[in-house]
mmCIF file of N, CA, C and O in Angstrom:
data_model
loop_
_atom_site.group_PDB
_atom_site.id
_atom_site.type_symbol
_atom_site.label_atom_id
_atom_site.label_comp_id
_atom_site.label_asym_id
_atom_site.label_seq_id
_atom_site.Cartn_x
_atom_site.Cartn_y
_atom_site.Cartn_z
ATOM 1 N N MET A 110 19.471 -15.483 9.021
ATOM 2 C CA MET A 110 18.911 -15.789 7.721
ATOM 3 C C MET A 110 19.593 -14.900 6.687
ATOM 4 O O MET A 110 19.385 -13.710 6.629
ATOM 5 N N GLU A 111 20.416 -15.473 5.863
ATOM 6 C CA GLU A 111 21.192 -14.744 4.885
ATOM 7 C C GLU A 111 20.384 -14.463 3.624
ATOM 8 O O GLU A 111 19.742 -15.342 3.085
ATOM 9 N N GLY A 112 20.416 -13.211 3.174
ATOM 10 C CA GLY A 112 19.750 -12.848 1.944
ATOM 11 C C GLY A 112 18.250 -12.643 2.051
ATOM 12 O O GLY A 112 17.613 -12.237 1.113
ATOM 13 N N GLY A 113 17.656 -12.919 3.202
ATOM 14 C CA GLY A 113 16.217 -12.753 3.378
ATOM 15 C C GLY A 113 15.911 -11.576 4.271
ATOM 16 O O GLY A 113 16.787 -10.969 4.852
ATOM 17 N N SER A 114 14.640 -11.262 4.367
ATOM 18 C CA SER A 114 14.248 -10.168 5.234
ATOM 19 C C SER A 114 13.928 -10.703 6.627
ATOM 20 O O SER A 114 13.555 -11.852 6.788
ATOM 21 N N THR A 115 14.130 -9.871 7.598
ATOM 22 C CA THR A 115 13.824 -10.232 8.969
ATOM 23 C C THR A 115 12.414 -9.764 9.273
ATOM 24 O O THR A 115 12.092 -8.600 9.046
ATOM 25 N N PRO A 116 11.564 -10.646 9.782
ATOM 26 C CA PRO A 116 10.193 -10.218 10.099
ATOM 27 C C PRO A 116 10.197 -9.121 11.167
ATOM 28 O O PRO A 116 11.060 -9.089 12.041
ATOM 29 N N LEU A 117 9.232 -8.241 11.054
ATOM 30 C CA LEU A 117 9.084 -7.178 12.041
ATOM 31 C C LEU A 117 8.406 -7.724 13.285
ATOM 32 O O LEU A 117 7.583 -8.637 13.205
ATOM 33 N N THR A 118 8.734 -7.122 14.419
ATOM 34 C CA THR A 118 8.004 -7.458 15.637
ATOM 35 C C THR A 118 6.589 -6.883 15.499
ATOM 36 O O THR A 118 6.332 -6.056 14.620
ATOM 37 N N ASP A 119 5.692 -7.296 16.366
ATOM 38 C CA ASP A 119 4.324 -6.763 16.314
ATOM 39 C C ASP A 119 4.313 -5.248 16.454
ATOM 40 O O ASP A 119 3.572 -4.557 15.753
ATOM 41 N N GLU A 120 5.145 -4.718 17.339
ATOM 42 C CA GLU A 120 5.205 -3.264 17.548
ATOM 43 C C GLU A 120 5.773 -2.562 16.314
ATOM 44 O O GLU A 120 5.258 -1.522 15.891
ATOM 45 N N GLU A 121 6.822 -3.107 15.717
ATOM 46 C CA GLU A 121 7.398 -2.520 14.506
ATOM 47 C C GLU A 121 6.393 -2.558 13.353
ATOM 48 O O GLU A 121 6.280 -1.589 12.594
ATOM 49 N N GLU A 122 5.662 -3.651 13.250
ATOM 50 C CA GLU A 122 4.641 -3.769 12.200
ATOM 51 C C GLU A 122 3.547 -2.731 12.403
ATOM 52 O O GLU A 122 3.113 -2.071 11.456
ATOM 53 N N ARG A 123 3.105 -2.558 13.632
ATOM 54 C CA ARG A 123 2.069 -1.564 13.940
ATOM 55 C C ARG A 123 2.549 -0.164 13.565
ATOM 56 O O ARG A 123 1.827 0.611 12.934
ATOM 57 N N ARG A 124 3.782 0.153 13.922
ATOM 58 C CA ARG A 124 4.333 1.475 13.600
ATOM 59 C C ARG A 124 4.482 1.668 12.091
ATOM 60 O O ARG A 124 4.181 2.742 11.571
ATOM 61 N N ALA A 125 4.966 0.634 11.391
ATOM 62 C CA ALA A 125 5.133 0.733 9.937
ATOM 63 C C ALA A 125 3.795 1.004 9.262
ATOM 64 O O ALA A 125 3.692 1.863 8.378
ATOM 65 N N ARG A 126 2.761 0.291 9.685
ATOM 66 C CA ARG A 126 1.441 0.493 9.082
ATOM 67 C C ARG A 126 0.875 1.864 9.415
ATOM 68 O O ARG A 126 0.227 2.491 8.578
ATOM 69 N N ALA A 127 1.136 2.360 10.627
ATOM 70 C CA ALA A 127 0.653 3.687 11.007
ATOM 71 C C ALA A 127 1.332 4.773 10.164
ATOM 72 O O ALA A 127 0.677 5.712 9.708
ATOM 73 N N VAL A 128 2.638 4.635 9.940
ATOM 74 C CA VAL A 128 3.365 5.607 9.120
ATOM 75 C C VAL A 128 2.861 5.557 7.676
ATOM 76 O O VAL A 128 2.611 6.595 7.060
ATOM 77 N N LEU A 129 2.702 4.353 7.136
ATOM 78 C CA LEU A 129 2.188 4.228 5.770
ATOM 79 C C LEU A 129 0.776 4.798 5.656
ATOM 80 O O LEU A 129 0.457 5.470 4.672
ATOM 81 N N PHE A 130 -0.067 4.546 6.648
ATOM 82 C CA PHE A 130 -1.432 5.076 6.646
ATOM 83 C C PHE A 130 -1.396 6.601 6.547
ATOM 84 O O PHE A 130 -2.101 7.200 5.730
ATOM 85 N N SER A 131 -0.540 7.219 7.342
ATOM 86 C CA SER A 131 -0.444 8.678 7.351
ATOM 87 C C SER A 131 0.185 9.217 6.070
ATOM 88 O O SER A 131 -0.388 10.096 5.406
ATOM 89 N N GLU A 132 1.350 8.694 5.707
ATOM 90 C CA GLU A 132 2.071 9.219 4.545
ATOM 91 C C GLU A 132 1.339 8.954 3.232
ATOM 92 O O GLU A 132 1.176 9.859 2.417
ATOM 93 N N LEU A 133 0.925 7.709 3.021
ATOM 94 C CA LEU A 133 0.207 7.400 1.785
ATOM 95 C C LEU A 133 -1.162 8.060 1.774
ATOM 96 O O LEU A 133 -1.630 8.515 0.733
ATOM 97 N N GLY A 134 -1.803 8.120 2.922
ATOM 98 C CA GLY A 134 -3.096 8.802 3.018
ATOM 99 C C GLY A 134 -2.989 10.258 2.599
ATOM 100 O O GLY A 134 -3.835 10.769 1.849
ATOM 101 N N ASN A 135 -1.937 10.939 3.055
ATOM 102 C CA ASN A 135 -1.732 12.342 2.670
ATOM 103 C C ASN A 135 -1.485 12.479 1.173
ATOM 104 O O ASN A 135 -2.037 13.368 0.523
ATOM 105 N N ARG A 136 -0.656 11.593 0.610
ATOM 106 C CA ARG A 136 -0.377 11.647 -0.835
ATOM 107 C C ARG A 136 -1.638 11.391 -1.650
ATOM 108 O O ARG A 136 -1.903 12.082 -2.634
ATOM 109 N N ILE A 137 -2.395 10.379 -1.247
ATOM 110 C CA ILE A 137 -3.624 10.054 -1.983
ATOM 111 C C ILE A 137 -4.637 11.187 -1.855
ATOM 112 O O ILE A 137 -5.306 11.543 -2.823
ATOM 113 N N ALA A 138 -4.739 11.765 -0.667
ATOM 114 C CA ALA A 138 -5.665 12.886 -0.471
ATOM 115 C C ALA A 138 -5.266 14.079 -1.345
ATOM 116 O O ALA A 138 -6.130 14.780 -1.873
ATOM 117 N N ASP A 139 -3.960 14.303 -1.517
ATOM 118 C CA ASP A 139 -3.481 15.437 -2.311
ATOM 119 C C ASP A 139 -3.669 15.252 -3.808
ATOM 120 O O ASP A 139 -4.042 16.182 -4.510
ATOM 121 N N ARG A 140 -3.380 14.044 -4.319
ATOM 122 C CA ARG A 140 -3.391 13.874 -5.767
ATOM 123 C C ARG A 140 -4.234 12.710 -6.274
ATOM 124 O O ARG A 140 -4.292 12.456 -7.475
ATOM 125 N N GLY A 141 -4.839 11.968 -5.363
ATOM 126 C CA GLY A 141 -5.721 10.876 -5.773
ATOM 127 C C GLY A 141 -5.042 9.534 -5.922
ATOM 128 O O GLY A 141 -5.706 8.525 -6.124
ATOM 129 N N TRP A 142 -3.709 9.493 -5.800
ATOM 130 C CA TRP A 142 -2.982 8.239 -5.945
ATOM 131 C C TRP A 142 -1.614 8.341 -5.280
ATOM 132 O O TRP A 142 -1.131 9.436 -4.996
ATOM 133 N N ALA A 143 -1.016 7.186 -5.048
ATOM 134 C CA ALA A 143 0.344 7.114 -4.523
ATOM 135 C C ALA A 143 0.983 5.824 -5.013
ATOM 136 O O ALA A 143 0.319 4.796 -5.117
ATOM 137 N N ARG A 144 2.245 5.882 -5.331
ATOM 138 C CA ARG A 144 3.024 4.715 -5.738
ATOM 139 C C ARG A 144 4.000 4.421 -4.615
ATOM 140 O O ARG A 144 4.583 5.339 -4.045
ATOM 141 N N PHE A 145 4.183 3.128 -4.294
ATOM 142 C CA PHE A 145 5.092 2.778 -3.212
ATOM 143 C C PHE A 145 5.769 1.450 -3.531
ATOM 144 O O PHE A 145 5.128 0.534 -4.041
ATOM 145 N N PRO A 146 7.072 1.336 -3.229
ATOM 146 C CA PRO A 146 7.759 0.076 -3.500
ATOM 147 C C PRO A 146 7.238 -1.060 -2.630
ATOM 148 O O PRO A 146 6.866 -0.842 -1.475
ATOM 149 N N ALA A 147 7.216 -2.240 -3.198
ATOM 150 C CA ALA A 147 6.795 -3.445 -2.480
ATOM 151 C C ALA A 147 7.561 -4.616 -3.085
ATOM 152 O O ALA A 147 7.176 -5.138 -4.119
ATOM 153 N N TYR A 148 8.640 -4.983 -2.433
ATOM 154 C CA TYR A 148 9.531 -5.999 -2.978
ATOM 155 C C TYR A 148 9.208 -7.413 -2.510
ATOM 156 O O TYR A 148 9.651 -8.367 -3.112
ATOM 157 N N SER A 149 8.461 -7.532 -1.443
ATOM 158 C CA SER A 149 8.169 -8.859 -0.891
ATOM 159 C C SER A 149 6.668 -9.035 -0.710
ATOM 160 O O SER A 149 5.915 -8.057 -0.668
ATOM 161 N N PRO A 150 6.230 -10.283 -0.574
ATOM 162 C CA PRO A 150 4.808 -10.515 -0.295
ATOM 163 C C PRO A 150 4.345 -9.814 0.988
ATOM 164 O O PRO A 150 3.235 -9.294 1.052
ATOM 165 N N GLU A 151 5.218 -9.740 2.002
ATOM 166 C CA GLU A 151 4.858 -9.055 3.251
ATOM 167 C C GLU A 151 4.620 -7.573 3.013
ATOM 168 O O GLU A 151 3.679 -6.994 3.556
ATOM 169 N N GLU A 152 5.478 -6.953 2.197
ATOM 170 C CA GLU A 152 5.299 -5.533 1.902
ATOM 171 C C GLU A 152 4.022 -5.294 1.102
ATOM 172 O O GLU A 152 3.312 -4.316 1.339
ATOM 173 N N ARG A 153 3.722 -6.186 0.167
ATOM 174 C CA ARG A 153 2.481 -6.040 -0.599
ATOM 175 C C ARG A 153 1.261 -6.209 0.308
ATOM 176 O O ARG A 153 0.304 -5.435 0.209
ATOM 177 N N ARG A 154 1.288 -7.197 1.184
ATOM 178 C CA ARG A 154 0.170 -7.382 2.124
ATOM 179 C C ARG A 154 -0.006 -6.161 3.022
ATOM 180 O O ARG A 154 -1.125 -5.735 3.304
ATOM 181 N N ARG A 155 1.104 -5.596 3.465
ATOM 182 C CA ARG A 155 1.052 -4.406 4.323
ATOM 183 C C ARG A 155 0.369 -3.252 3.584
ATOM 184 O O ARG A 155 -0.496 -2.558 4.137
ATOM 185 N N LEU A 156 0.733 -3.037 2.318
ATOM 186 C CA LEU A 156 0.129 -1.942 1.552
ATOM 187 C C LEU A 156 -1.348 -2.192 1.271
ATOM 188 O O LEU A 156 -2.158 -1.259 1.297
ATOM 189 N N VAL A 157 -1.703 -3.431 0.997
ATOM 190 C CA VAL A 157 -3.115 -3.761 0.775
ATOM 191 C C VAL A 157 -3.902 -3.502 2.056
ATOM 192 O O VAL A 157 -5.009 -2.943 2.019
ATOM 193 N N ASP A 158 -3.342 -3.865 3.201
ATOM 194 C CA ASP A 158 -4.020 -3.604 4.480
ATOM 195 C C ASP A 158 -4.187 -2.102 4.695
ATOM 196 O O ASP A 158 -5.248 -1.648 5.129
ATOM 197 N N VAL A 159 -3.161 -1.328 4.384
ATOM 198 C CA VAL A 159 -3.255 0.131 4.520
ATOM 199 C C VAL A 159 -4.352 0.673 3.605
ATOM 200 O O VAL A 159 -5.139 1.535 4.013
ATOM 201 N N ALA A 160 -4.439 0.158 2.388
ATOM 202 C CA ALA A 160 -5.508 0.593 1.473
ATOM 203 C C ALA A 160 -6.880 0.280 2.054
ATOM 204 O O ALA A 160 -7.792 1.119 1.989
ATOM 205 N N HIS A 161 -7.038 -0.892 2.651
ATOM 206 C CA HIS A 161 -8.325 -1.248 3.276
ATOM 207 C C HIS A 161 -8.632 -0.324 4.448
ATOM 208 O O HIS A 161 -9.777 0.103 4.614
ATOM 209 N N ARG A 162 -7.628 -0.018 5.246
ATOM 210 C CA ARG A 162 -7.836 0.889 6.380
ATOM 211 C C ARG A 162 -8.201 2.293 5.912
ATOM 212 O O ARG A 162 -9.066 2.952 6.500
ATOM 213 N N LEU A 163 -7.539 2.770 4.856
ATOM 214 C CA LEU A 163 -7.883 4.089 4.311
ATOM 215 C C LEU A 163 -9.299 4.087 3.746
ATOM 216 O O LEU A 163 -10.042 5.055 3.929
ATOM 217 N N SER A 164 -9.682 3.000 3.088
ATOM 218 C CA SER A 164 -11.052 2.882 2.554
ATOM 219 C C SER A 164 -12.068 3.016 3.678
ATOM 220 O O SER A 164 -13.059 3.749 3.551
ATOM 221 N N ALA A 165 -11.837 2.303 4.757
ATOM 222 C CA ALA A 165 -12.754 2.356 5.909
ATOM 223 C C ALA A 165 -12.759 3.756 6.528
ATOM 224 O O ALA A 165 -13.815 4.281 6.898
ATOM 225 N N HIS A 166 -11.604 4.368 6.626
ATOM 226 C CA HIS A 166 -11.478 5.695 7.239
ATOM 227 C C HIS A 166 -12.180 6.773 6.421
ATOM 228 O O HIS A 166 -12.861 7.640 6.966
ATOM 229 N N TRP A 167 -12.035 6.706 5.092
ATOM 230 C CA TRP A 167 -12.608 7.720 4.215
ATOM 231 C C TRP A 167 -14.011 7.395 3.731
ATOM 232 O O TRP A 167 -14.691 8.270 3.177
ATOM 233 N N GLY A 168 -14.427 6.158 3.856
ATOM 234 C CA GLY A 168 -15.740 5.777 3.346
ATOM 235 C C GLY A 168 -15.794 5.687 1.837
ATOM 236 O O GLY A 168 -16.872 5.765 1.244
ATOM 237 N N GLN A 169 -14.656 5.550 1.196
ATOM 238 C CA GLN A 169 -14.592 5.329 -0.252
ATOM 239 C C GLN A 169 -13.421 4.395 -0.525
ATOM 240 O O GLN A 169 -12.423 4.416 0.179
ATOM 241 N N GLN A 170 -13.572 3.579 -1.544
ATOM 242 C CA GLN A 170 -12.584 2.543 -1.802
ATOM 243 C C GLN A 170 -11.266 3.112 -2.307
ATOM 244 O O GLN A 170 -11.232 3.964 -3.182
ATOM 245 N N VAL A 171 -10.194 2.605 -1.714
ATOM 246 C CA VAL A 171 -8.844 2.857 -2.209
ATOM 247 C C VAL A 171 -8.436 1.581 -2.936
ATOM 248 O O VAL A 171 -8.376 0.508 -2.343
ATOM 249 N N PHE A 172 -8.199 1.699 -4.227
ATOM 250 C CA PHE A 172 -7.850 0.552 -5.054
ATOM 251 C C PHE A 172 -6.345 0.296 -4.988
ATOM 252 O O PHE A 172 -5.564 1.224 -4.775
ATOM 253 N N VAL A 173 -5.964 -0.954 -5.223
ATOM 254 C CA VAL A 173 -4.547 -1.342 -5.222
ATOM 255 C C VAL A 173 -4.261 -2.045 -6.535
ATOM 256 O O VAL A 173 -4.995 -2.944 -6.938
ATOM 257 N N GLU A 174 -3.183 -1.621 -7.188
ATOM 258 C CA GLU A 174 -2.823 -2.191 -8.481
ATOM 259 C C GLU A 174 -1.305 -2.336 -8.548
ATOM 260 O O GLU A 174 -0.566 -1.451 -8.111
ATOM 261 N N ALA A 175 -0.846 -3.450 -9.094
ATOM 262 C CA ALA A 175 0.589 -3.628 -9.313
ATOM 263 C C ALA A 175 1.009 -2.785 -10.506
ATOM 264 O O ALA A 175 0.437 -2.909 -11.585
ATOM 265 N N GLU A 176 1.971 -1.904 -10.314
ATOM 266 C CA GLU A 176 2.508 -1.126 -11.440
ATOM 267 C C GLU A 176 3.603 -1.914 -12.145
ATOM 268 O O GLU A 176 3.759 -1.821 -13.349
ATOM 269 N N ASP A 177 4.386 -2.616 -11.380
ATOM 270 C CA ASP A 177 5.447 -3.470 -11.895
ATOM 271 C C ASP A 177 5.767 -4.478 -10.789
ATOM 272 O O ASP A 177 5.135 -4.434 -9.735
ATOM 273 N N PRO A 178 6.723 -5.378 -10.994
ATOM 274 C CA PRO A 178 6.985 -6.396 -9.965
ATOM 275 C C PRO A 178 7.467 -5.839 -8.629
ATOM 276 O O PRO A 178 7.471 -6.559 -7.628
ATOM 277 N N CYS A 179 7.851 -4.575 -8.590
ATOM 278 C CA CYS A 179 8.420 -4.010 -7.363
ATOM 279 C C CYS A 179 7.654 -2.818 -6.797
ATOM 280 O O CYS A 179 8.139 -2.157 -5.883
ATOM 281 N N ALA A 180 6.468 -2.510 -7.318
ATOM 282 C CA ALA A 180 5.741 -1.339 -6.828
ATOM 283 C C ALA A 180 4.242 -1.529 -6.959
ATOM 284 O O ALA A 180 3.758 -2.144 -7.905
ATOM 285 N N LEU A 181 3.529 -0.962 -5.989
ATOM 286 C CA LEU A 181 2.069 -0.945 -6.021
ATOM 287 C C LEU A 181 1.596 0.497 -6.112
ATOM 288 O O LEU A 181 2.260 1.416 -5.641
ATOM 289 N N ARG A 182 0.454 0.664 -6.724
ATOM 290 C CA ARG A 182 -0.194 1.974 -6.833
ATOM 291 C C ARG A 182 -1.499 1.885 -6.056
ATOM 292 O O ARG A 182 -2.302 0.987 -6.290
ATOM 293 N N LEU A 183 -1.698 2.801 -5.136
ATOM 294 C CA LEU A 183 -2.942 2.924 -4.384
ATOM 295 C C LEU A 183 -3.639 4.167 -4.923
ATOM 296 O O LEU A 183 -2.994 5.216 -5.101
ATOM 297 N N TYR A 184 -4.939 4.061 -5.222
ATOM 298 C CA TYR A 184 -5.603 5.203 -5.835
ATOM 299 C C TYR A 184 -7.103 5.198 -5.553
ATOM 300 O O TYR A 184 -7.690 4.179 -5.247
ATOM 301 N N LEU A 185 -7.684 6.367 -5.697
ATOM 302 C CA LEU A 185 -9.127 6.548 -5.584
ATOM 303 C C LEU A 185 -9.752 6.391 -6.960
ATOM 304 O O LEU A 185 -9.075 6.570 -7.983
ATOM 305 N N ALA A 186 -11.033 6.106 -7.010
ATOM 306 C CA ALA A 186 -11.757 5.987 -8.281
ATOM 307 C C ALA A 186 -11.507 7.252 -9.105
ATOM 308 O O ALA A 186 -11.512 8.364 -8.589
ATOM 309 N N GLY A 187 -11.270 7.042 -10.386
ATOM 310 C CA GLY A 187 -11.016 8.165 -11.282
ATOM 311 C C GLY A 187 -9.554 8.548 -11.382
ATOM 312 O O GLY A 187 -9.195 9.400 -12.182
ATOM 313 N N HIS A 188 -8.690 7.929 -10.572
ATOM 314 C CA HIS A 188 -7.267 8.258 -10.592
ATOM 315 C C HIS A 188 -6.403 7.062 -10.956
ATOM 316 O O HIS A 188 -5.189 7.112 -10.825
ATOM 317 N N GLY A 189 -7.034 5.993 -11.409
ATOM 318 C CA GLY A 189 -6.291 4.802 -11.812
ATOM 319 C C GLY A 189 -5.707 4.990 -13.193
ATOM 320 O O GLY A 189 -6.069 5.908 -13.928
ATOM 321 N N THR A 190 -4.807 4.124 -13.538
ATOM 322 C CA THR A 190 -4.226 4.173 -14.867
ATOM 323 C C THR A 190 -4.716 2.992 -15.656
ATOM 324 O O THR A 190 -4.814 1.888 -15.125
ATOM 325 N N PRO A 191 -5.067 3.172 -16.910
ATOM 326 C CA PRO A 191 -5.431 2.019 -17.722
ATOM 327 C C PRO A 191 -4.245 1.075 -17.760
ATOM 328 O O PRO A 191 -3.123 1.484 -17.984
ATOM 329 N N SER A 192 -4.493 -0.177 -17.493
ATOM 330 C CA SER A 192 -3.413 -1.134 -17.361
ATOM 331 C C SER A 192 -3.877 -2.516 -17.768
ATOM 332 O O SER A 192 -5.047 -2.847 -17.641
ATOM 333 N N VAL A 193 -2.947 -3.337 -18.200
ATOM 334 C CA VAL A 193 -3.275 -4.721 -18.490
ATOM 335 C C VAL A 193 -3.156 -5.562 -17.227
ATOM 336 O O VAL A 193 -3.572 -6.682 -17.197
ATOM 337 N N THR A 194 -2.570 -4.995 -16.162
ATOM 338 C CA THR A 194 -2.436 -5.707 -14.910
ATOM 339 C C THR A 194 -3.707 -5.513 -14.096
ATOM 340 O O THR A 194 -4.069 -4.380 -13.786
ATOM 341 N N PRO A 195 -4.396 -6.575 -13.726
ATOM 342 C CA PRO A 195 -5.630 -6.422 -12.953
ATOM 343 C C PRO A 195 -5.325 -5.995 -11.517
ATOM 344 O O PRO A 195 -4.207 -6.160 -11.037
ATOM 345 N N SER A 196 -6.312 -5.431 -10.850
ATOM 346 C CA SER A 196 -6.161 -5.094 -9.437
ATOM 347 C C SER A 196 -5.844 -6.355 -8.659
ATOM 348 O O SER A 196 -6.304 -7.447 -9.009
ATOM 349 N N LEU A 197 -5.063 -6.208 -7.635
ATOM 350 C CA LEU A 197 -4.647 -7.377 -6.852
ATOM 351 C C LEU A 197 -5.801 -7.918 -6.033
ATOM 352 O O LEU A 197 -6.533 -7.160 -5.407
ATOM 353 N N PRO A 198 -5.953 -9.223 -6.007
ATOM 354 C CA PRO A 198 -7.081 -9.825 -5.295
ATOM 355 C C PRO A 198 -6.788 -10.140 -3.840
ATOM 356 O O PRO A 198 -7.276 -11.105 -3.304
ATOM 357 N N TYR A 199 -5.931 -9.358 -3.186
ATOM 358 C CA TYR A 199 -5.639 -9.636 -1.784
ATOM 359 C C TYR A 199 -6.814 -9.255 -0.914
ATOM 360 O O TYR A 199 -7.489 -8.277 -1.159
ATOM 361 N N ALA A 200 -7.027 -10.024 0.111
ATOM 362 C CA ALA A 200 -8.117 -9.711 1.042
ATOM 363 C C ALA A 200 -7.577 -9.394 2.392
ATOM 364 O O ALA A 200 -6.472 -9.646 2.709
#
């Protein structure tokens, strides 16, 4: 498939989400928010899933917001940025 991304295997996907959970979780715990690139719908879904997992783990909601077409911001209440872009409605 030329010019497109190659889907991850189930094991690669599991590892990617585990790394994001740890790395983004540490950043959010330190400063209340984290910005991460998301160029494809798969990457955005992965980050939204990580935010849901962190919410469940911490017992407080981790919000997800598009900062621009290529990046998402994950943040705790009180650490969001006023924006005209609404929070993403991914489930």
